[in-house]
mmCIF file of N, CA and C in Angstrom:
data_model
loop_
_atom_site.group_PDB
_atom_site.id
_atom_site.type_symbol
_atom_site.label_atom_id
_atom_site.label_comp_id
_atom_site.label_asym_id
_atom_site.label_seq_id
_atom_site.Cartn_x
_atom_site.Cartn_y
_atom_site.Cartn_z
ATOM 1 N N MET A 1 -60.969 35.752 -36.016
ATOM 2 C CA MET A 1 -60.584 35.795 -34.619
ATOM 3 C C MET A 1 -60.008 34.444 -34.161
ATOM 4 N N PHE A 2 -60.632 33.322 -34.546
ATOM 5 C CA PHE A 2 -60.132 32.010 -34.144
ATOM 6 C C PHE A 2 -58.677 31.837 -34.565
ATOM 7 N N TYR A 3 -58.392 32.159 -35.825
ATOM 8 C CA TYR A 3 -57.031 31.996 -36.337
ATOM 9 C C TYR A 3 -56.045 32.828 -35.517
ATOM 10 N N ASP A 4 -56.392 34.066 -35.238
ATOM 11 C CA ASP A 4 -55.500 34.949 -34.468
ATOM 12 C C ASP A 4 -55.235 34.408 -33.072
ATOM 13 N N ASN A 5 -56.280 33.901 -32.426
ATOM 14 C CA ASN A 5 -56.121 33.341 -31.080
ATOM 15 C C ASN A 5 -55.260 32.079 -31.107
ATOM 16 N N LEU A 6 -55.490 31.236 -32.106
ATOM 17 C CA LEU A 6 -54.705 30.010 -32.251
ATOM 18 C C LEU A 6 -53.245 30.353 -32.528
ATOM 19 N N LYS A 7 -53.002 31.286 -33.409
ATOM 20 C CA LYS A 7 -51.637 31.699 -33.761
ATOM 21 C C LYS A 7 -50.917 32.257 -32.532
ATOM 22 N N LYS A 8 -51.607 33.115 -31.800
ATOM 23 C CA LYS A 8 -51.022 33.727 -30.598
ATOM 24 C C LYS A 8 -50.634 32.654 -29.577
ATOM 25 N N GLU A 9 -51.524 31.675 -29.357
ATOM 26 C CA GLU A 9 -51.241 30.636 -28.371
ATOM 27 C C GLU A 9 -50.120 29.714 -28.839
ATOM 28 N N CYS A 10 -50.096 29.377 -30.116
ATOM 29 C CA CYS A 10 -49.012 28.536 -30.646
ATOM 30 C C CYS A 10 -47.665 29.243 -30.498
ATOM 31 N N GLU A 11 -47.618 30.530 -30.810
ATOM 32 C CA GLU A 11 -46.376 31.295 -30.661
ATOM 33 C C GLU A 11 -45.943 31.341 -29.201
ATOM 34 N N LYS A 12 -46.909 31.534 -28.323
ATOM 35 C CA LYS A 12 -46.638 31.581 -26.885
ATOM 36 C C LYS A 12 -46.023 30.266 -26.402
ATOM 37 N N GLN A 13 -46.467 29.143 -26.993
ATOM 38 C CA GLN A 13 -45.990 27.828 -26.574
ATOM 39 C C GLN A 13 -44.817 27.329 -27.426
ATOM 40 N N GLY A 14 -44.330 28.177 -28.328
ATOM 41 C CA GLY A 14 -43.158 27.825 -29.119
ATOM 42 C C GLY A 14 -43.401 26.746 -30.158
ATOM 43 N N THR A 15 -44.579 26.745 -30.748
ATOM 44 C CA THR A 15 -44.908 25.756 -31.775
ATOM 45 C C THR A 15 -45.583 26.461 -32.939
ATOM 46 N N THR A 16 -45.973 25.708 -33.942
ATOM 47 C CA THR A 16 -46.642 26.298 -35.103
ATOM 48 C C THR A 16 -48.063 25.769 -35.204
ATOM 49 N N ILE A 17 -48.883 26.537 -35.902
ATOM 50 C CA ILE A 17 -50.268 26.124 -36.108
ATOM 51 C C ILE A 17 -50.305 24.800 -36.870
ATOM 52 N N SER A 18 -49.522 24.706 -37.929
ATOM 53 C CA SER A 18 -49.517 23.482 -38.749
ATOM 54 C C SER A 18 -49.187 22.256 -37.922
ATOM 55 N N LYS A 19 -48.163 22.363 -37.099
ATOM 56 C CA LYS A 19 -47.741 21.225 -36.289
ATOM 57 C C LYS A 19 -48.855 20.792 -35.331
ATOM 58 N N VAL A 20 -49.461 21.745 -34.655
ATOM 59 C CA VAL A 20 -50.509 21.440 -33.678
ATOM 60 C C VAL A 20 -51.744 20.859 -34.366
ATOM 61 N N VAL A 21 -52.116 21.417 -35.509
ATOM 62 C CA VAL A 21 -53.290 20.924 -36.240
ATOM 63 C C VAL A 21 -53.075 19.473 -36.655
ATOM 64 N N VAL A 22 -51.895 19.166 -37.177
ATOM 65 C CA VAL A 22 -51.589 17.789 -37.587
ATOM 66 C C VAL A 22 -51.597 16.860 -36.371
ATOM 67 N N GLU A 23 -51.003 17.295 -35.245
ATOM 68 C CA GLU A 23 -50.999 16.489 -34.019
ATOM 69 C C GLU A 23 -52.415 16.162 -33.556
ATOM 70 N N CYS A 24 -53.332 17.065 -33.830
ATOM 71 C CA CYS A 24 -54.718 16.878 -33.391
ATOM 72 C C CYS A 24 -55.571 16.169 -34.443
ATOM 73 N N GLY A 25 -54.961 15.731 -35.517
ATOM 74 C CA GLY A 25 -55.686 14.997 -36.542
ATOM 75 C C GLY A 25 -56.390 15.868 -37.562
ATOM 76 N N GLY A 26 -56.109 17.157 -37.551
ATOM 77 C CA GLY A 26 -56.724 18.070 -38.515
ATOM 78 C C GLY A 26 -55.927 18.148 -39.798
ATOM 79 N N LYS A 27 -56.435 18.914 -40.741
ATOM 80 C CA LYS A 27 -55.785 19.076 -42.039
ATOM 81 C C LYS A 27 -55.241 20.494 -42.162
ATOM 82 N N THR A 28 -53.994 20.578 -42.612
ATOM 83 C CA THR A 28 -53.360 21.900 -42.725
ATOM 84 C C THR A 28 -54.083 22.783 -43.737
ATOM 85 N N GLY A 29 -54.826 22.185 -44.662
ATOM 86 C CA GLY A 29 -55.586 22.962 -45.633
ATOM 87 C C GLY A 29 -56.667 23.815 -44.985
ATOM 88 N N SER A 30 -57.094 23.447 -43.805
ATOM 89 C CA SER A 30 -58.125 24.222 -43.094
ATOM 90 C C SER A 30 -57.603 25.559 -42.602
ATOM 91 N N ILE A 31 -56.302 25.638 -42.402
ATOM 92 C CA ILE A 31 -55.705 26.832 -41.796
ATOM 93 C C ILE A 31 -55.962 28.079 -42.640
ATOM 94 N N ASP A 32 -55.861 27.971 -43.970
ATOM 95 C CA ASP A 32 -56.127 29.130 -44.833
ATOM 96 C C ASP A 32 -57.555 29.637 -44.677
ATOM 97 N N GLY A 33 -58.500 28.705 -44.550
ATOM 98 C CA GLY A 33 -59.893 29.105 -44.336
ATOM 99 C C GLY A 33 -60.063 29.848 -43.025
ATOM 100 N N TRP A 34 -59.413 29.347 -41.969
ATOM 101 C CA TRP A 34 -59.489 30.011 -40.666
ATOM 102 C C TRP A 34 -58.884 31.404 -40.738
ATOM 103 N N LYS A 35 -57.789 31.516 -41.496
ATOM 104 C CA LYS A 35 -57.116 32.810 -41.645
ATOM 105 C C LYS A 35 -58.055 33.820 -42.301
ATOM 106 N N LYS A 36 -58.948 33.321 -43.172
ATOM 107 C CA LYS A 36 -59.899 34.185 -43.880
ATOM 108 C C LYS A 36 -61.191 34.391 -43.103
ATOM 109 N N GLY A 37 -61.267 33.809 -41.885
ATOM 110 C CA GLY A 37 -62.431 34.034 -41.036
ATOM 111 C C GLY A 37 -63.387 32.864 -40.901
ATOM 112 N N ALA A 38 -63.116 31.744 -41.578
ATOM 113 C CA ALA A 38 -63.993 30.576 -41.448
ATOM 114 C C ALA A 38 -63.892 30.016 -40.027
ATOM 115 N N MET A 39 -64.994 29.483 -39.542
ATOM 116 C CA MET A 39 -65.003 28.886 -38.210
ATOM 117 C C MET A 39 -64.707 27.392 -38.325
ATOM 118 N N PRO A 40 -63.906 26.860 -37.428
ATOM 119 C CA PRO A 40 -63.576 25.436 -37.447
ATOM 120 C C PRO A 40 -64.723 24.593 -36.894
ATOM 121 N N ASN A 41 -64.649 23.282 -37.151
ATOM 122 C CA ASN A 41 -65.678 22.415 -36.587
ATOM 123 C C ASN A 41 -65.393 22.170 -35.100
ATOM 124 N N SER A 42 -66.403 21.714 -34.400
ATOM 125 C CA SER A 42 -66.292 21.564 -32.944
ATOM 126 C C SER A 42 -65.236 20.551 -32.535
ATOM 127 N N LYS A 43 -65.063 19.495 -33.324
ATOM 128 C CA LYS A 43 -64.095 18.451 -32.966
ATOM 129 C C LYS A 43 -62.677 19.016 -32.932
ATOM 130 N N ILE A 44 -62.282 19.768 -33.950
ATOM 131 C CA ILE A 44 -60.912 20.289 -33.989
ATOM 132 C C ILE A 44 -60.713 21.365 -32.921
ATOM 133 N N VAL A 45 -61.740 22.149 -32.640
ATOM 134 C CA VAL A 45 -61.625 23.157 -31.581
ATOM 135 C C VAL A 45 -61.366 22.467 -30.242
ATOM 136 N N MET A 46 -62.116 21.414 -29.970
ATOM 137 C CA MET A 46 -61.948 20.673 -28.722
ATOM 138 C C MET A 46 -60.550 20.061 -28.658
ATOM 139 N N GLN A 47 -60.103 19.452 -29.750
ATOM 140 C CA GLN A 47 -58.792 18.819 -29.776
ATOM 141 C C GLN A 47 -57.672 19.845 -29.589
ATOM 142 N N LEU A 48 -57.788 20.967 -30.263
ATOM 143 C CA LEU A 48 -56.773 22.013 -30.135
ATOM 144 C C LEU A 48 -56.742 22.587 -28.719
ATOM 145 N N SER A 49 -57.922 22.776 -28.126
ATOM 146 C CA SER A 49 -57.963 23.346 -26.777
ATOM 147 C C SER A 49 -57.314 22.407 -25.765
ATOM 148 N N LEU A 50 -57.546 21.095 -25.929
ATOM 149 C CA LEU A 50 -56.910 20.129 -25.036
ATOM 150 C C LEU A 50 -55.402 20.091 -25.263
ATOM 151 N N ARG A 51 -54.979 20.088 -26.517
ATOM 152 C CA ARG A 51 -53.553 20.020 -26.842
ATOM 153 C C ARG A 51 -52.812 21.247 -26.320
ATOM 154 N N LEU A 52 -53.423 22.417 -26.446
ATOM 155 C CA LEU A 52 -52.780 23.662 -26.018
ATOM 156 C C LEU A 52 -53.086 24.022 -24.569
ATOM 157 N N ASN A 53 -53.969 23.239 -23.942
ATOM 158 C CA ASN A 53 -54.361 23.467 -22.551
ATOM 159 C C ASN A 53 -54.968 24.864 -22.349
ATOM 160 N N VAL A 54 -55.886 25.208 -23.237
ATOM 161 C CA VAL A 54 -56.640 26.455 -23.139
ATOM 162 C C VAL A 54 -58.114 26.116 -23.312
ATOM 163 N N THR A 55 -58.988 27.036 -22.986
ATOM 164 C CA THR A 55 -60.419 26.791 -23.139
ATOM 165 C C THR A 55 -60.843 26.976 -24.594
ATOM 166 N N THR A 56 -61.959 26.351 -24.940
ATOM 167 C CA THR A 56 -62.510 26.563 -26.277
ATOM 168 C C THR A 56 -62.940 28.026 -26.431
ATOM 169 N N ASP A 57 -63.403 28.641 -25.356
ATOM 170 C CA ASP A 57 -63.767 30.060 -25.388
ATOM 171 C C ASP A 57 -62.572 30.919 -25.771
ATOM 172 N N TYR A 58 -61.418 30.579 -25.258
ATOM 173 C CA TYR A 58 -60.223 31.364 -25.590
ATOM 174 C C TYR A 58 -59.924 31.248 -27.089
ATOM 175 N N LEU A 59 -59.953 30.021 -27.609
ATOM 176 C CA LEU A 59 -59.652 29.846 -29.031
ATOM 177 C C LEU A 59 -60.695 30.520 -29.925
ATOM 178 N N LEU A 60 -61.953 30.363 -29.590
ATOM 179 C CA LEU A 60 -63.010 30.898 -30.443
ATOM 180 C C LEU A 60 -63.223 32.404 -30.293
ATOM 181 N N PHE A 61 -63.148 32.890 -29.047
ATOM 182 C CA PHE A 61 -63.529 34.275 -28.788
ATOM 183 C C PHE A 61 -62.447 35.123 -28.127
ATOM 184 N N GLY A 62 -61.342 34.487 -27.719
ATOM 185 C CA GLY A 62 -60.261 35.226 -27.074
ATOM 186 C C GLY A 62 -60.517 35.543 -25.616
ATOM 187 N N ARG A 63 -61.554 34.933 -25.031
ATOM 188 C CA ARG A 63 -61.879 35.215 -23.627
ATOM 189 C C ARG A 63 -61.049 34.333 -22.709
ATOM 190 N N THR A 64 -60.471 34.952 -21.709
ATOM 191 C CA THR A 64 -59.726 34.201 -20.702
ATOM 192 C C THR A 64 -60.672 33.758 -19.611
ATOM 193 N N GLN A 65 -60.195 32.866 -18.742
ATOM 194 C CA GLN A 65 -61.058 32.335 -17.682
ATOM 195 C C GLN A 65 -61.586 33.454 -16.792
ATOM 196 N N SER A 66 -60.756 34.431 -16.468
ATOM 197 C CA SER A 66 -61.224 35.504 -15.581
ATOM 198 C C SER A 66 -62.335 36.318 -16.239
ATOM 199 N N GLN A 67 -62.313 36.405 -17.561
ATOM 200 C CA GLN A 67 -63.377 37.116 -18.258
ATOM 201 C C GLN A 67 -64.647 36.288 -18.335
ATOM 202 N N GLN A 68 -64.511 34.956 -18.220
ATOM 203 C CA GLN A 68 -65.663 34.072 -18.314
ATOM 204 C C GLN A 68 -66.387 33.905 -16.995
ATOM 205 N N GLU A 69 -65.669 34.103 -15.916
ATOM 206 C CA GLU A 69 -66.225 33.776 -14.608
ATOM 207 C C GLU A 69 -67.249 34.812 -14.173
ATOM 208 N N GLN A 70 -68.384 34.318 -13.778
ATOM 209 C CA GLN A 70 -69.429 35.167 -13.218
ATOM 210 C C GLN A 70 -69.828 34.546 -11.894
ATOM 211 N N THR A 71 -69.728 35.284 -10.834
ATOM 212 C CA THR A 71 -70.041 34.735 -9.525
ATOM 213 C C THR A 71 -71.270 35.432 -8.960
ATOM 214 N N PHE A 72 -72.169 34.636 -8.463
ATOM 215 C CA PHE A 72 -73.381 35.144 -7.843
ATOM 216 C C PHE A 72 -73.438 34.616 -6.422
ATOM 217 N N SER A 73 -73.756 35.455 -5.479
ATOM 218 C CA SER A 73 -73.850 35.016 -4.090
ATOM 219 C C SER A 73 -75.295 35.071 -3.621
ATOM 220 N N ASN A 74 -75.666 34.054 -2.885
ATOM 221 C CA ASN A 74 -77.001 33.984 -2.327
ATOM 222 C C ASN A 74 -76.874 33.318 -0.963
ATOM 223 N N ASN A 75 -76.966 34.074 0.115
ATOM 224 C CA ASN A 75 -76.773 33.591 1.467
ATOM 225 C C ASN A 75 -75.420 32.897 1.594
ATOM 226 N N ASN A 76 -75.407 31.580 1.833
ATOM 227 C CA ASN A 76 -74.161 30.864 2.032
ATOM 228 C C ASN A 76 -73.682 30.105 0.805
ATOM 229 N N THR A 77 -74.284 30.351 -0.336
ATOM 230 C CA THR A 77 -73.922 29.586 -1.528
ATOM 231 C C THR A 77 -73.319 30.503 -2.575
ATOM 232 N N THR A 78 -72.218 30.070 -3.171
ATOM 233 C CA THR A 78 -71.584 30.788 -4.270
ATOM 234 C C THR A 78 -71.659 29.920 -5.510
ATOM 235 N N VAL A 79 -72.116 30.485 -6.590
ATOM 236 C CA VAL A 79 -72.185 29.752 -7.847
ATOM 237 C C VAL A 79 -71.240 30.434 -8.819
ATOM 238 N N SER A 80 -70.293 29.672 -9.350
ATOM 239 C CA SER A 80 -69.368 30.204 -10.338
ATOM 240 C C SER A 80 -69.604 29.495 -11.653
ATOM 241 N N GLN A 81 -69.805 30.255 -12.692
ATOM 242 C CA GLN A 81 -70.010 29.670 -14.007
ATOM 243 C C GLN A 81 -68.729 29.886 -14.795
ATOM 244 N N LEU A 82 -68.081 28.777 -15.198
ATOM 245 C CA LEU A 82 -66.783 28.833 -15.853
ATOM 246 C C LEU A 82 -66.806 28.131 -17.192
ATOM 247 N N ASN A 83 -65.878 28.498 -18.040
ATOM 248 C CA ASN A 83 -65.622 27.804 -19.300
ATOM 249 C C ASN A 83 -66.868 27.610 -20.148
ATOM 250 N N VAL A 84 -67.709 28.627 -20.214
ATOM 251 C CA VAL A 84 -68.895 28.524 -21.041
ATOM 252 C C VAL A 84 -68.480 28.860 -22.461
ATOM 253 N N GLY A 85 -68.681 27.908 -23.365
ATOM 254 C CA GLY A 85 -68.240 28.139 -24.728
ATOM 255 C C GLY A 85 -69.131 27.448 -25.714
ATOM 256 N N ALA A 86 -68.963 27.780 -26.951
ATOM 257 C CA ALA A 86 -69.749 27.173 -28.007
ATOM 258 C C ALA A 86 -68.900 26.157 -28.747
ATOM 259 N N LEU A 87 -69.466 24.997 -28.970
ATOM 260 C CA LEU A 87 -68.839 23.980 -29.804
ATOM 261 C C LEU A 87 -69.829 23.666 -30.909
ATOM 262 N N GLY A 88 -69.527 24.081 -32.104
ATOM 263 C CA GLY A 88 -70.463 23.871 -33.210
ATOM 264 C C GLY A 88 -71.744 24.630 -32.917
ATOM 265 N N ASN A 89 -72.862 23.937 -33.002
ATOM 266 C CA ASN A 89 -74.151 24.572 -32.742
ATOM 267 C C ASN A 89 -74.631 24.336 -31.321
ATOM 268 N N ASN A 90 -73.778 23.727 -30.499
ATOM 269 C CA ASN A 90 -74.171 23.426 -29.126
ATOM 270 C C ASN A 90 -73.406 24.322 -28.175
ATOM 271 N N SER A 91 -74.042 24.759 -27.121
ATOM 272 C CA SER A 91 -73.366 25.559 -26.111
ATOM 273 C C SER A 91 -73.272 24.729 -24.843
ATOM 274 N N ASN A 92 -72.053 24.568 -24.357
ATOM 275 C CA ASN A 92 -71.829 23.764 -23.165
ATOM 276 C C ASN A 92 -71.165 24.627 -22.105
ATOM 277 N N GLY A 93 -71.412 24.339 -20.839
ATOM 278 C CA GLY A 93 -70.766 25.080 -19.774
ATOM 279 C C GLY A 93 -70.489 24.198 -18.589
ATOM 280 N N HIS A 94 -69.691 24.700 -17.704
ATOM 281 C CA HIS A 94 -69.363 23.982 -16.484
ATOM 282 C C HIS A 94 -69.780 24.872 -15.333
ATOM 283 N N VAL A 95 -70.550 24.347 -14.417
ATOM 284 C CA VAL A 95 -71.013 25.129 -13.278
ATOM 285 C C VAL A 95 -70.517 24.479 -11.997
ATOM 286 N N THR A 96 -69.882 25.263 -11.167
ATOM 287 C CA THR A 96 -69.396 24.779 -9.880
ATOM 288 C C THR A 96 -70.236 25.426 -8.792
ATOM 289 N N ILE A 97 -70.759 24.617 -7.877
ATOM 290 C CA ILE A 97 -71.554 25.148 -6.769
ATOM 291 C C ILE A 97 -70.889 24.708 -5.472
ATOM 292 N N ARG A 98 -70.561 25.674 -4.627
ATOM 293 C CA ARG A 98 -69.941 25.383 -3.334
ATOM 294 C C ARG A 98 -70.654 26.204 -2.267
ATOM 295 N N THR A 99 -70.773 25.629 -1.102
ATOM 296 C CA THR A 99 -71.233 26.444 0.014
ATOM 297 C C THR A 99 -69.997 27.040 0.666
ATOM 298 N N LYS A 100 -70.134 28.182 1.243
ATOM 299 C CA LYS A 100 -69.001 28.843 1.877
ATOM 300 C C LYS A 100 -68.542 28.092 3.119
ATOM 301 N N GLN A 101 -69.411 27.279 3.709
ATOM 302 C CA GLN A 101 -69.091 26.621 4.965
ATOM 303 C C GLN A 101 -68.523 25.219 4.799
ATOM 304 N N GLU A 102 -68.678 24.606 3.626
ATOM 305 C CA GLU A 102 -68.201 23.242 3.461
ATOM 306 C C GLU A 102 -67.632 23.033 2.064
ATOM 307 N N LYS A 103 -66.727 22.096 1.945
ATOM 308 C CA LYS A 103 -66.121 21.761 0.671
ATOM 309 C C LYS A 103 -66.700 20.429 0.206
ATOM 310 N N TYR A 104 -67.104 20.357 -1.046
ATOM 311 C CA TYR A 104 -67.667 19.130 -1.596
ATOM 312 C C TYR A 104 -66.564 18.097 -1.776
ATOM 313 N N GLU A 105 -66.797 16.877 -1.337
ATOM 314 C CA GLU A 105 -65.846 15.790 -1.518
ATOM 315 C C GLU A 105 -66.433 14.786 -2.492
ATOM 316 N N TYR A 106 -65.611 14.322 -3.441
ATOM 317 C CA TYR A 106 -66.052 13.351 -4.421
ATOM 318 C C TYR A 106 -66.166 11.963 -3.801
ATOM 319 N N ASP A 107 -67.114 11.174 -4.298
ATOM 320 C CA ASP A 107 -67.212 9.792 -3.853
ATOM 321 C C ASP A 107 -66.073 8.983 -4.492
ATOM 322 N N GLU A 108 -65.911 7.744 -4.067
ATOM 323 C CA GLU A 108 -64.792 6.917 -4.533
ATOM 324 C C GLU A 108 -64.793 6.716 -6.043
ATOM 325 N N LEU A 109 -65.949 6.449 -6.620
ATOM 326 C CA LEU A 109 -66.029 6.211 -8.056
ATOM 327 C C LEU A 109 -65.592 7.446 -8.838
ATOM 328 N N THR A 110 -66.069 8.612 -8.423
ATOM 329 C CA THR A 110 -65.686 9.848 -9.097
ATOM 330 C C THR A 110 -64.185 10.089 -8.977
ATOM 331 N N GLN A 111 -63.623 9.848 -7.800
ATOM 332 C CA GLN A 111 -62.179 10.010 -7.610
ATOM 333 C C GLN A 111 -61.403 9.068 -8.521
ATOM 334 N N GLU A 112 -61.870 7.821 -8.658
ATOM 335 C CA GLU A 112 -61.205 6.857 -9.536
ATOM 336 C C GLU A 112 -61.287 7.302 -10.994
ATOM 337 N N MET A 113 -62.439 7.824 -11.393
ATOM 338 C CA MET A 113 -62.610 8.300 -12.767
ATOM 339 C C MET A 113 -61.685 9.475 -13.050
ATOM 340 N N ILE A 114 -61.589 10.409 -12.134
ATOM 341 C CA ILE A 114 -60.707 11.568 -12.304
ATOM 342 C C ILE A 114 -59.259 11.106 -12.397
ATOM 343 N N SER A 115 -58.867 10.196 -11.525
ATOM 344 C CA SER A 115 -57.508 9.671 -11.529
ATOM 345 C C SER A 115 -57.188 8.967 -12.852
ATOM 346 N N ALA A 116 -58.115 8.147 -13.329
ATOM 347 C CA ALA A 116 -57.900 7.429 -14.589
ATOM 348 C C ALA A 116 -57.807 8.405 -15.758
ATOM 349 N N PHE A 117 -58.652 9.431 -15.774
ATOM 350 C CA PHE A 117 -58.644 10.429 -16.848
ATOM 351 C C PHE A 117 -57.317 11.192 -16.858
ATOM 352 N N GLN A 118 -56.820 11.546 -15.695
ATOM 353 C CA GLN A 118 -55.569 12.300 -15.611
ATOM 354 C C GLN A 118 -54.383 11.492 -16.126
ATOM 355 N N LYS A 119 -54.469 10.170 -16.083
ATOM 356 C CA LYS A 119 -53.369 9.311 -16.537
ATOM 357 C C LYS A 119 -53.365 9.114 -18.053
ATOM 358 N N LEU A 120 -54.459 9.492 -18.733
ATOM 359 C CA LEU A 120 -54.543 9.316 -20.173
ATOM 360 C C LEU A 120 -53.651 10.316 -20.903
ATOM 361 N N SER A 121 -53.185 9.924 -22.070
ATOM 362 C CA SER A 121 -52.439 10.861 -22.915
ATOM 363 C C SER A 121 -53.431 11.872 -23.489
ATOM 364 N N THR A 122 -52.919 12.949 -24.057
ATOM 365 C CA THR A 122 -53.791 13.970 -24.640
ATOM 366 C C THR A 122 -54.665 13.381 -25.735
ATOM 367 N N SER A 123 -54.084 12.550 -26.600
ATOM 368 C CA SER A 123 -54.881 11.972 -27.689
ATOM 369 C C SER A 123 -55.961 11.033 -27.146
ATOM 370 N N GLU A 124 -55.660 10.302 -26.069
ATOM 371 C CA GLU A 124 -56.667 9.424 -25.462
ATOM 372 C C GLU A 124 -57.784 10.253 -24.819
ATOM 373 N N LYS A 125 -57.427 11.369 -24.196
ATOM 374 C CA LYS A 125 -58.444 12.251 -23.608
ATOM 375 C C LYS A 125 -59.352 12.808 -24.689
ATOM 376 N N ILE A 126 -58.742 13.233 -25.798
ATOM 377 C CA ILE A 126 -59.517 13.783 -26.911
ATOM 378 C C ILE A 126 -60.486 12.740 -27.447
ATOM 379 N N GLU A 127 -59.988 11.523 -27.656
ATOM 380 C CA GLU A 127 -60.813 10.437 -28.175
ATOM 381 C C GLU A 127 -61.973 10.124 -27.233
ATOM 382 N N LEU A 128 -61.702 10.073 -25.923
ATOM 383 C CA LEU A 128 -62.740 9.788 -24.939
ATOM 384 C C LEU A 128 -63.792 10.893 -24.900
ATOM 385 N N ILE A 129 -63.354 12.135 -24.861
ATOM 386 C CA ILE A 129 -64.293 13.264 -24.809
ATOM 387 C C ILE A 129 -65.132 13.314 -26.079
ATOM 388 N N HIS A 130 -64.491 13.096 -27.222
ATOM 389 C CA HIS A 130 -65.236 13.099 -28.486
ATOM 390 C C HIS A 130 -66.277 11.980 -28.492
ATOM 391 N N SER A 131 -65.910 10.805 -28.014
ATOM 392 C CA SER A 131 -66.837 9.674 -27.959
ATOM 393 C C SER A 131 -68.032 10.000 -27.068
ATOM 394 N N ILE A 132 -67.771 10.571 -25.906
ATOM 395 C CA ILE A 132 -68.856 10.958 -24.985
ATOM 396 C C ILE A 132 -69.754 12.011 -25.644
ATOM 397 N N TYR A 133 -69.125 12.994 -26.285
ATOM 398 C CA TYR A 133 -69.861 14.066 -26.953
ATOM 399 C C TYR A 133 -70.774 13.492 -28.032
ATOM 400 N N GLN A 134 -70.257 12.542 -28.843
ATOM 401 C CA GLN A 134 -71.050 11.950 -29.908
ATOM 402 C C GLN A 134 -72.218 11.137 -29.356
ATOM 403 N N LYS A 135 -72.017 10.423 -28.247
ATOM 404 C CA LYS A 135 -73.070 9.600 -27.659
ATOM 405 C C LYS A 135 -74.152 10.448 -26.982
ATOM 406 N N SER A 136 -73.799 11.670 -26.616
ATOM 407 C CA SER A 136 -74.765 12.521 -25.917
ATOM 408 C C SER A 136 -75.684 13.256 -26.873
ATOM 409 N N LYS A 137 -75.431 13.153 -28.169
ATOM 410 C CA LYS A 137 -76.265 13.850 -29.169
ATOM 411 C C LYS A 137 -77.627 13.234 -29.276
#
């Protein structure tokens, strides 16, 4: 399934699997294993998802964001759970909590961090995320 999802997305973006894998620091020899059903390691999945601008869930399981979103309402609070996916043996997710009456505003430090992250190249983002992921183990 991973190989099929990766192939479909590469074709959609007018590129090849080999080219994208090499750009992300992977080895083209891995592609045959994926074609036969082997699962990739978490680092390459993360790198490919960032390079192709898709979720890891999409690459691994073919789920789109709308299929991932689950919304629960409780009085004035809405909780949306998005981009829940597996990376290696760890499961990570992103949870957004908003009240219907107010919008959350980031503090200055968070805004600066978001701005700095957005200015990074894809390879710099991958390196930073991988570094954070490794330190959190």
